[in-house]
CSV table of C-alpha atoms in Angstrom, one decimal:
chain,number,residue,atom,x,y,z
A,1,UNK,CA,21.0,25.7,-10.5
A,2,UNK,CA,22.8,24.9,-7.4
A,3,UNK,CA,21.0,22.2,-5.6
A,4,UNK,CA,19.7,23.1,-2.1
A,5,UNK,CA,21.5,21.5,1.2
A,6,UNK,CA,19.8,19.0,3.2
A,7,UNK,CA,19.5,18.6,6.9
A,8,UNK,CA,22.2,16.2,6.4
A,9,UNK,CA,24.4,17.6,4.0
A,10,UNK,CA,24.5,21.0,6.7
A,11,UNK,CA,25.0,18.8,9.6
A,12,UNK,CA,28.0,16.4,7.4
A,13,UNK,CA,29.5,20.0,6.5
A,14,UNK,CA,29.1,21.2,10.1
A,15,UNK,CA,31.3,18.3,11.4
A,16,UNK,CA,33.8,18.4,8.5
A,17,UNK,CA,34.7,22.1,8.6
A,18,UNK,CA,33.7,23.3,11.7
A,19,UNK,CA,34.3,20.1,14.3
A,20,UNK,CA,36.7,18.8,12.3
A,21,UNK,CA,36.5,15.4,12.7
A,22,UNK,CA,38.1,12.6,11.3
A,23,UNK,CA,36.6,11.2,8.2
A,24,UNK,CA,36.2,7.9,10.1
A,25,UNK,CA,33.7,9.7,13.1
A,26,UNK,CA,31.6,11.5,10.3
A,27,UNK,CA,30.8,8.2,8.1
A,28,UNK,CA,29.5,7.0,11.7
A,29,UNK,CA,27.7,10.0,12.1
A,30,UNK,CA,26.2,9.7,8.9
A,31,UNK,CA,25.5,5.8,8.8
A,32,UNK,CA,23.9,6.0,12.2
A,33,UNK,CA,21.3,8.6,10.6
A,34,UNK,CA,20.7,7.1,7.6
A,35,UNK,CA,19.7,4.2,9.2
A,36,UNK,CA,17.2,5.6,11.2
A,37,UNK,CA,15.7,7.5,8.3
A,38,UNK,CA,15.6,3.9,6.4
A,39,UNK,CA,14.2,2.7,9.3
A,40,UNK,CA,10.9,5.5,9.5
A,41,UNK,CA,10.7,4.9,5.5
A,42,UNK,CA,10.3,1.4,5.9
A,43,UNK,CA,8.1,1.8,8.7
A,44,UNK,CA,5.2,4.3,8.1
A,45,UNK,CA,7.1,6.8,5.7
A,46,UNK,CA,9.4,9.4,6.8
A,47,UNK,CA,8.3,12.6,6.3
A,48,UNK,CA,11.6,14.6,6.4
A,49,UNK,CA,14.4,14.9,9.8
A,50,UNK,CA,12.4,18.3,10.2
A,51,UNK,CA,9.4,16.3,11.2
A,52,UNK,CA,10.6,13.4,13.1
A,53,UNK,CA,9.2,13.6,16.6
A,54,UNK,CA,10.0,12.3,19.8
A,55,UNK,CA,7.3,8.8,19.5
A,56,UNK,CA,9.5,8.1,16.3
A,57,UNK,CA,12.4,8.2,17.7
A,58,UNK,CA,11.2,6.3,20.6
A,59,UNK,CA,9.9,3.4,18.2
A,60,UNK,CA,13.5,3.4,16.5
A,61,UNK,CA,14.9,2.8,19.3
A,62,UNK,CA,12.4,0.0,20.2
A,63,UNK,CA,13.4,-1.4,16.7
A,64,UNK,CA,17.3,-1.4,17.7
A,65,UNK,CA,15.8,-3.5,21.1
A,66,UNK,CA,13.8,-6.3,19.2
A,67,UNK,CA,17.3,-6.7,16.9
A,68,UNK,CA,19.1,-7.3,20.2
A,69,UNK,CA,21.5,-4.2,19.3
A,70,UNK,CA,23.6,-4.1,22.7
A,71,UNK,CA,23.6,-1.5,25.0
A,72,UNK,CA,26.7,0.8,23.8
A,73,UNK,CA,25.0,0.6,20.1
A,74,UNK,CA,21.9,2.1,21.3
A,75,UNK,CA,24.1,4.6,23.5
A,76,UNK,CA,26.0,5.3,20.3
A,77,UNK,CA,22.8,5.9,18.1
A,78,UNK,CA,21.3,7.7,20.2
A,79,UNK,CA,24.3,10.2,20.6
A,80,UNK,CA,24.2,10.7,17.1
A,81,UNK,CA,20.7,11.4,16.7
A,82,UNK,CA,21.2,14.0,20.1
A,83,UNK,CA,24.1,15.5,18.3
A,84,UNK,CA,22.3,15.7,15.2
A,85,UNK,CA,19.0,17.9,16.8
A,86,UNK,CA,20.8,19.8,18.5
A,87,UNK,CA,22.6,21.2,15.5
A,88,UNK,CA,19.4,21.8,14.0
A,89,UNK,CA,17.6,23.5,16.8
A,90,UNK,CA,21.3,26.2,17.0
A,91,UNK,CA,20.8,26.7,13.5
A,92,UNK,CA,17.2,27.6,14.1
A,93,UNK,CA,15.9,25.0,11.3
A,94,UNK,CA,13.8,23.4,14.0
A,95,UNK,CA,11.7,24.7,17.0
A,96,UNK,CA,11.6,21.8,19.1
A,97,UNK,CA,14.7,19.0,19.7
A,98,UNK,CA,12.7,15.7,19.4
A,99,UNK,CA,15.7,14.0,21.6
A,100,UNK,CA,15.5,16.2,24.5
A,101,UNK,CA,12.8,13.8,26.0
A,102,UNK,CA,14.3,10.7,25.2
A,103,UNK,CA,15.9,9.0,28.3
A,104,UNK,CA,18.4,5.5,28.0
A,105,UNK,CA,20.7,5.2,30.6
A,106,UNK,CA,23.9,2.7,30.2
A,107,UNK,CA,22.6,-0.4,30.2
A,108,UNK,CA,19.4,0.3,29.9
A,109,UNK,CA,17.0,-0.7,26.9
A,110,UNK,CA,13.7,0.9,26.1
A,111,UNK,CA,11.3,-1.9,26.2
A,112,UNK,CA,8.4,-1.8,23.0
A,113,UNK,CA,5.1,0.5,23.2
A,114,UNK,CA,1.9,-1.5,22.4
A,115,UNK,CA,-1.9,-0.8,22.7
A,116,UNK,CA,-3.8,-2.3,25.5
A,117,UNK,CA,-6.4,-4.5,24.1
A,118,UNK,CA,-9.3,-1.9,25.3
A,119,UNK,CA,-7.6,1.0,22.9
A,120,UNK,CA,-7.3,-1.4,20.2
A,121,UNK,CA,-10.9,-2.0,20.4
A,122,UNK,CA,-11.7,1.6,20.7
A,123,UNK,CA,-10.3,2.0,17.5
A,124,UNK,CA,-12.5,-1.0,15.7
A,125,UNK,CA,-15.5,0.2,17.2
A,126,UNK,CA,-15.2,3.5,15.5
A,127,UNK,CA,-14.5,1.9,12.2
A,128,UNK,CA,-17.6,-0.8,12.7
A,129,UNK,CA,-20.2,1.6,12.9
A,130,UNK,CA,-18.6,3.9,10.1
A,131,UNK,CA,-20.1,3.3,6.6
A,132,UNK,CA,-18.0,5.0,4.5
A,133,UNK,CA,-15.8,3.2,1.6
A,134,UNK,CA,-12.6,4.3,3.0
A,135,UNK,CA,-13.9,3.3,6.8
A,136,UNK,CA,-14.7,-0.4,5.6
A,137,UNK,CA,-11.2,-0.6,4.2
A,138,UNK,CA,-9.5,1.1,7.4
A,139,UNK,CA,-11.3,-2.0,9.3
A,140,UNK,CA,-10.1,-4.7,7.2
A,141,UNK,CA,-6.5,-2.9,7.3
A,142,UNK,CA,-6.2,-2.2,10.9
A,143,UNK,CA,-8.0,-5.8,11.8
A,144,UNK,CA,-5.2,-7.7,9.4
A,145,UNK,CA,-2.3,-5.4,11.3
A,146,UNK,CA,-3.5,-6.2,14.9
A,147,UNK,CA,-4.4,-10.4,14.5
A,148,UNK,CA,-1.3,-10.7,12.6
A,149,UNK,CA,1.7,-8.9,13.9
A,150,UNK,CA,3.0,-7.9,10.2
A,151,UNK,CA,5.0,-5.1,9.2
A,152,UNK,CA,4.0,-2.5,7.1
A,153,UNK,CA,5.7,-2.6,4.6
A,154,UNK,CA,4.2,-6.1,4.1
A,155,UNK,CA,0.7,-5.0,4.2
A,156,UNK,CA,1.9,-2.3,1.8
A,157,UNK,CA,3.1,-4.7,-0.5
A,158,UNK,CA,0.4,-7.5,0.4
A,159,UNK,CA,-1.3,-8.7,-3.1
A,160,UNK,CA,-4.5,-10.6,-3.2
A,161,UNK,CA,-3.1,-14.2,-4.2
A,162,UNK,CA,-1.1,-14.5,-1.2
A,163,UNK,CA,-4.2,-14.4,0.9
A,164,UNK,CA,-6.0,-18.0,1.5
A,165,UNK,CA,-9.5,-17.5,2.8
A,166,UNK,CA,-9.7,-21.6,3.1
A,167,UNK,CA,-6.7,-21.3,5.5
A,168,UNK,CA,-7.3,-17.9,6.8
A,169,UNK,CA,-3.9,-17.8,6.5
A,170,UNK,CA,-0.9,-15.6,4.4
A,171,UNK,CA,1.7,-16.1,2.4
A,172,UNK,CA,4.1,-12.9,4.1
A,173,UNK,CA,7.2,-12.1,1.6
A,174,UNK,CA,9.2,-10.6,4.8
A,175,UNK,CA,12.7,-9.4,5.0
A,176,UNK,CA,15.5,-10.9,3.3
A,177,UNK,CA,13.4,-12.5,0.8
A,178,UNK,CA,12.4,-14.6,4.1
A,179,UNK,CA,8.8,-16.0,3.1
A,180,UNK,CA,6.3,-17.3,6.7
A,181,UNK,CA,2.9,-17.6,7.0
A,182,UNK,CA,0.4,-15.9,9.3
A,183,UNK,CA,-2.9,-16.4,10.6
A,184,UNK,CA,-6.0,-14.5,11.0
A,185,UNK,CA,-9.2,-15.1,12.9
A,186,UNK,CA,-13.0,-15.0,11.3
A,187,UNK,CA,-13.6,-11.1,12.5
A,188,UNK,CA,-10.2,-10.2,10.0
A,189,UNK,CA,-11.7,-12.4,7.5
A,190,UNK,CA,-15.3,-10.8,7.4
A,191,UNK,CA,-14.0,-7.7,7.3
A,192,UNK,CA,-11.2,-8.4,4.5
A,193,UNK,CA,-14.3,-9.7,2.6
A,194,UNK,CA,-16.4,-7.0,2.7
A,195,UNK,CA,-13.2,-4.4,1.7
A,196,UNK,CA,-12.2,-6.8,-1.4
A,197,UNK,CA,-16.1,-7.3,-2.5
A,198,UNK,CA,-17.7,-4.2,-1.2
A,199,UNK,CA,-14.9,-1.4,-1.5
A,200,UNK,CA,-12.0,-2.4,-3.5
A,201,UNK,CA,-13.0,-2.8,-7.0
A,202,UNK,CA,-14.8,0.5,-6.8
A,203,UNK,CA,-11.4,2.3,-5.2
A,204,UNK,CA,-9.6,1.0,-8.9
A,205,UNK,CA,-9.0,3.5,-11.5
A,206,UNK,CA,-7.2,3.1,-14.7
A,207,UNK,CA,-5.1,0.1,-14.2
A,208,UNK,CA,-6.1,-3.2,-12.6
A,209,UNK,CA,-3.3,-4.5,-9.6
A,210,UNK,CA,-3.3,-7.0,-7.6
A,211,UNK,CA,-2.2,-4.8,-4.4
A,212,UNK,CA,-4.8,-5.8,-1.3
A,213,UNK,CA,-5.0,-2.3,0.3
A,214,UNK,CA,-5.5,0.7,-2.0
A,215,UNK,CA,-5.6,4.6,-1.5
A,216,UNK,CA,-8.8,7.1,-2.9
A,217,UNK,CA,-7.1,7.3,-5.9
A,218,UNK,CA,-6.8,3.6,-6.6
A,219,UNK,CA,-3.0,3.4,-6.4
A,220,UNK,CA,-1.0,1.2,-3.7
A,221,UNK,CA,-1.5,2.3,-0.1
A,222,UNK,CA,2.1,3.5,0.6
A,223,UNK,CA,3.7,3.0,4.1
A,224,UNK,CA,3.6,6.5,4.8
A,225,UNK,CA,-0.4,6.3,3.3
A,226,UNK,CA,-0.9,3.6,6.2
A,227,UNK,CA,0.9,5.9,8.6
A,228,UNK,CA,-1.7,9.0,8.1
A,229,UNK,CA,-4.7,6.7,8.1
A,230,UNK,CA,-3.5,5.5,11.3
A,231,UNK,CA,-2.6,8.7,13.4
A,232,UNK,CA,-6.3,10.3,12.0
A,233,UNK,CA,-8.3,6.9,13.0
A,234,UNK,CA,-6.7,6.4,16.4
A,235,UNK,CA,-7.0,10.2,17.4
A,236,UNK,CA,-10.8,10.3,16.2
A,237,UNK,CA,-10.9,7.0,18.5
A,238,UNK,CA,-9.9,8.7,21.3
A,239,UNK,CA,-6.4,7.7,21.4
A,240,UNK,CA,-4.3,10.5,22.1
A,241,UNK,CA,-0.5,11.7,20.8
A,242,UNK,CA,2.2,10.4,18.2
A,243,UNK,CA,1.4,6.7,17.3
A,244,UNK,CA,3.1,4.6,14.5
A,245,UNK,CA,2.4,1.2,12.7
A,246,UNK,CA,4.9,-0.4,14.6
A,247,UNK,CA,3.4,-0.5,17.9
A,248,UNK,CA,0.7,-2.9,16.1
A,249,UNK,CA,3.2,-5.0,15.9
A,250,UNK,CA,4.1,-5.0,19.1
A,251,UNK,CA,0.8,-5.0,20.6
A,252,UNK,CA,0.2,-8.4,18.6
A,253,UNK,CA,3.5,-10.2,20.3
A,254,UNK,CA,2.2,-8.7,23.5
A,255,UNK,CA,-0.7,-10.1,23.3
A,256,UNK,CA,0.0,-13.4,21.9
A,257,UNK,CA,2.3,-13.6,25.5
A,258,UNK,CA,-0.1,-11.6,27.5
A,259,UNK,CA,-3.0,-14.6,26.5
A,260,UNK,CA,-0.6,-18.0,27.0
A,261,UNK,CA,1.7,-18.3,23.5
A,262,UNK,CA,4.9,-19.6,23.9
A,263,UNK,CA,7.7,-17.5,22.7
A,264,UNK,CA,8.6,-20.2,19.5
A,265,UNK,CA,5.6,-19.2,17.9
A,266,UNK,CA,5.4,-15.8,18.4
A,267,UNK,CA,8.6,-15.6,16.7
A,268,UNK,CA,7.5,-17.8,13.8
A,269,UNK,CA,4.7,-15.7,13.5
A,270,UNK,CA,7.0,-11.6,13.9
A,271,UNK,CA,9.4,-13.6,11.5
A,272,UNK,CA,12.6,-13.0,13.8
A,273,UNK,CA,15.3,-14.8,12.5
A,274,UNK,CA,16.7,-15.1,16.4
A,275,UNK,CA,14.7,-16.1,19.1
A,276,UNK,CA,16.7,-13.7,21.1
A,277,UNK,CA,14.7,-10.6,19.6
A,278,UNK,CA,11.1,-11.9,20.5
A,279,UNK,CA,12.5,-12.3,24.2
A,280,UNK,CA,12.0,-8.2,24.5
A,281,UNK,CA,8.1,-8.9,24.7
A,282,UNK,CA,9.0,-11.0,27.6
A,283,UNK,CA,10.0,-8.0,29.5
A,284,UNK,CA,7.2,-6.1,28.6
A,285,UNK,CA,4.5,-9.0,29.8
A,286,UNK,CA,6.2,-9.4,33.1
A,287,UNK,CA,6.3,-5.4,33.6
A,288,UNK,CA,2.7,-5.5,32.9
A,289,UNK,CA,2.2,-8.7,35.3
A,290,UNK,CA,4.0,-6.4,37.8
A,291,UNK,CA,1.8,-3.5,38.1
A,292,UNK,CA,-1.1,-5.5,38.1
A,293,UNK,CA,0.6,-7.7,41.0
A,294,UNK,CA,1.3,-4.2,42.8
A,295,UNK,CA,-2.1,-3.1,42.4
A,296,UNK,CA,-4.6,-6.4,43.6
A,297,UNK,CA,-2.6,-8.5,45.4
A,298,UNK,CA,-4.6,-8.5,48.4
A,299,UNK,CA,-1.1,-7.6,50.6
A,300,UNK,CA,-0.8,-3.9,48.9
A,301,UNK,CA,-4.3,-3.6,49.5
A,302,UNK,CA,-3.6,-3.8,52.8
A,303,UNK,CA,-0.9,-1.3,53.2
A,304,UNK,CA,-3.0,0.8,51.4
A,305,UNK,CA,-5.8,1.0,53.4
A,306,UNK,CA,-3.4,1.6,56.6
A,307,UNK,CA,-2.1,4.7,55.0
A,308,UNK,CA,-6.0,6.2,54.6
């Protein structure tokens, strides 16, 4: 039985017999594609090119940023991914083009999306006054992601003896085999306590693991797992649209600069091997900084209450 064609495979055909373009431009096609879907199974699952939407895109592309890809390889990427949708929405195996919104001039860098600390405790609210198994392990989960800035695949694969409750610290096997520590405050380690004491041993079945975070069935809580928990606890919080693991990440570094941290140890604590990459959060506190400047400094007010 003839195996069915993927997204890919049409698209790789389309270019070879169709375009007709050099075996050199379709490996780039290709790489440039595969990289991205790496990139959404790594972070939060990737649920087929079908269903990629425009906020994952985005959030790729903030990835590509914090890696301090240059401009023209983000221009490049991008193209590819535009080439690539727009294949699929001629062919009519898509509705909607997920790029068509997506905007990055020459030179230009789209800086990370984070959640404002009022959203983020918007979302811990709702899970506080929940009393449900699966509600006290969403807190502990989603109070580990925001204090300390890991990825998730790490709290994916996050297993109880790397956790020191003396220390209130963790062991993080990151990328690379790179191993760093993290910290997390008293709030993270209540709640971690009450999932592991309260919830945990009764969400085993079969099999005893020593995963941290585990799914109704008892099994490992998959990256994609953590992505579904996340976009149906932040829309019940009120928080509207396409969100994705990764912006916890970046609402950590954000904060960490936002509240006084000097940029050494917020990249100690993301685990960039370059400082260069944790300098993107820079941009994004000073944009902040800017707005806010824009919108009290007693100046602008002025102006503003001339125009009334």
């Amino acid at each position: 039985m003839k195996r069915e064609q993927s997204e890919l495979d049409l698209f790789i055909s389309y270019l070879k017999n169709e375009r007709q373009y050099s075996a050199k431009t379709i490996k780039a096609y290709q790489t440039d594609l595969l990289e991205a879907e790496l990139f959404w199974q790594e972070n939060g699952g990737f649920p087929g090119f079908k269903k990629i939407e425009s906020r994952d895109i985005e959030v790729y592309l903030q990835s590509l940023t914090e890696k301090n890809f240059s401009s023209s390889s983000q221009m490049r990427k991008i193209s590819s991914l535009r080439s690539f949708y727009r294949f699929l929405k001629k062919r009519k195996i898509i509705k909607i083009n997920p790029t068509q919104t997506i905007v990055l001039h020459k030179k230009a860098k789209l800086l990370p999306q984070f959640f404002y600390q009022s959203e983020i405790e918007k979302v811990i609210t709702s899970l506080q006054n929940g009393s449900s198994l699966l509600e006290k392990r969403n807190l502990a989960l989603f109070e580990l992601f925001y204090t300390t800035g890991m990825r998730v695949s790490e709290v994916s694969n996050l297993k109880i003896s790397q956790i020191d409750f003396d220390l209130n610290s963790i062991l993080v096997h990151g990328k690379g085999n790179k191993d760093r520590y993290v910290v997390f405050d008293q709030k993270t380690k209540s709640a971690l306590k009450t999932y592991l004491n309260e919830v945990r041993n009764t969400l085993i079945k079969g099999d005893n693991n020593n995963y941290v975070f585990l799914n109704s069935r008892g099994g490992k809580l998959t990256t994609r797992g953590i992505q579904y928990i996340m976009q149906t606890v932040f829309n019940k919080a009120g928080i509207s649209g396409k969100v994705h693991p990764h912006e916890l990440r970046h609402s950590f570094a954000t904060a960490m600069l936002n509240n006084g941290s000097d940029l050494r140890t917020v990249q100690e604590l993301l685990g960039h091997e370059n400082l260069s990459s944790t300098q993107i959060y820079t941009h994004v506190t000073m944009a902040h900084i800017q707005s806010e400047y824009e919108k009290f400094f007693p100046k602008n007010l002025e102006k503003d209450d001339q125009t009334k």
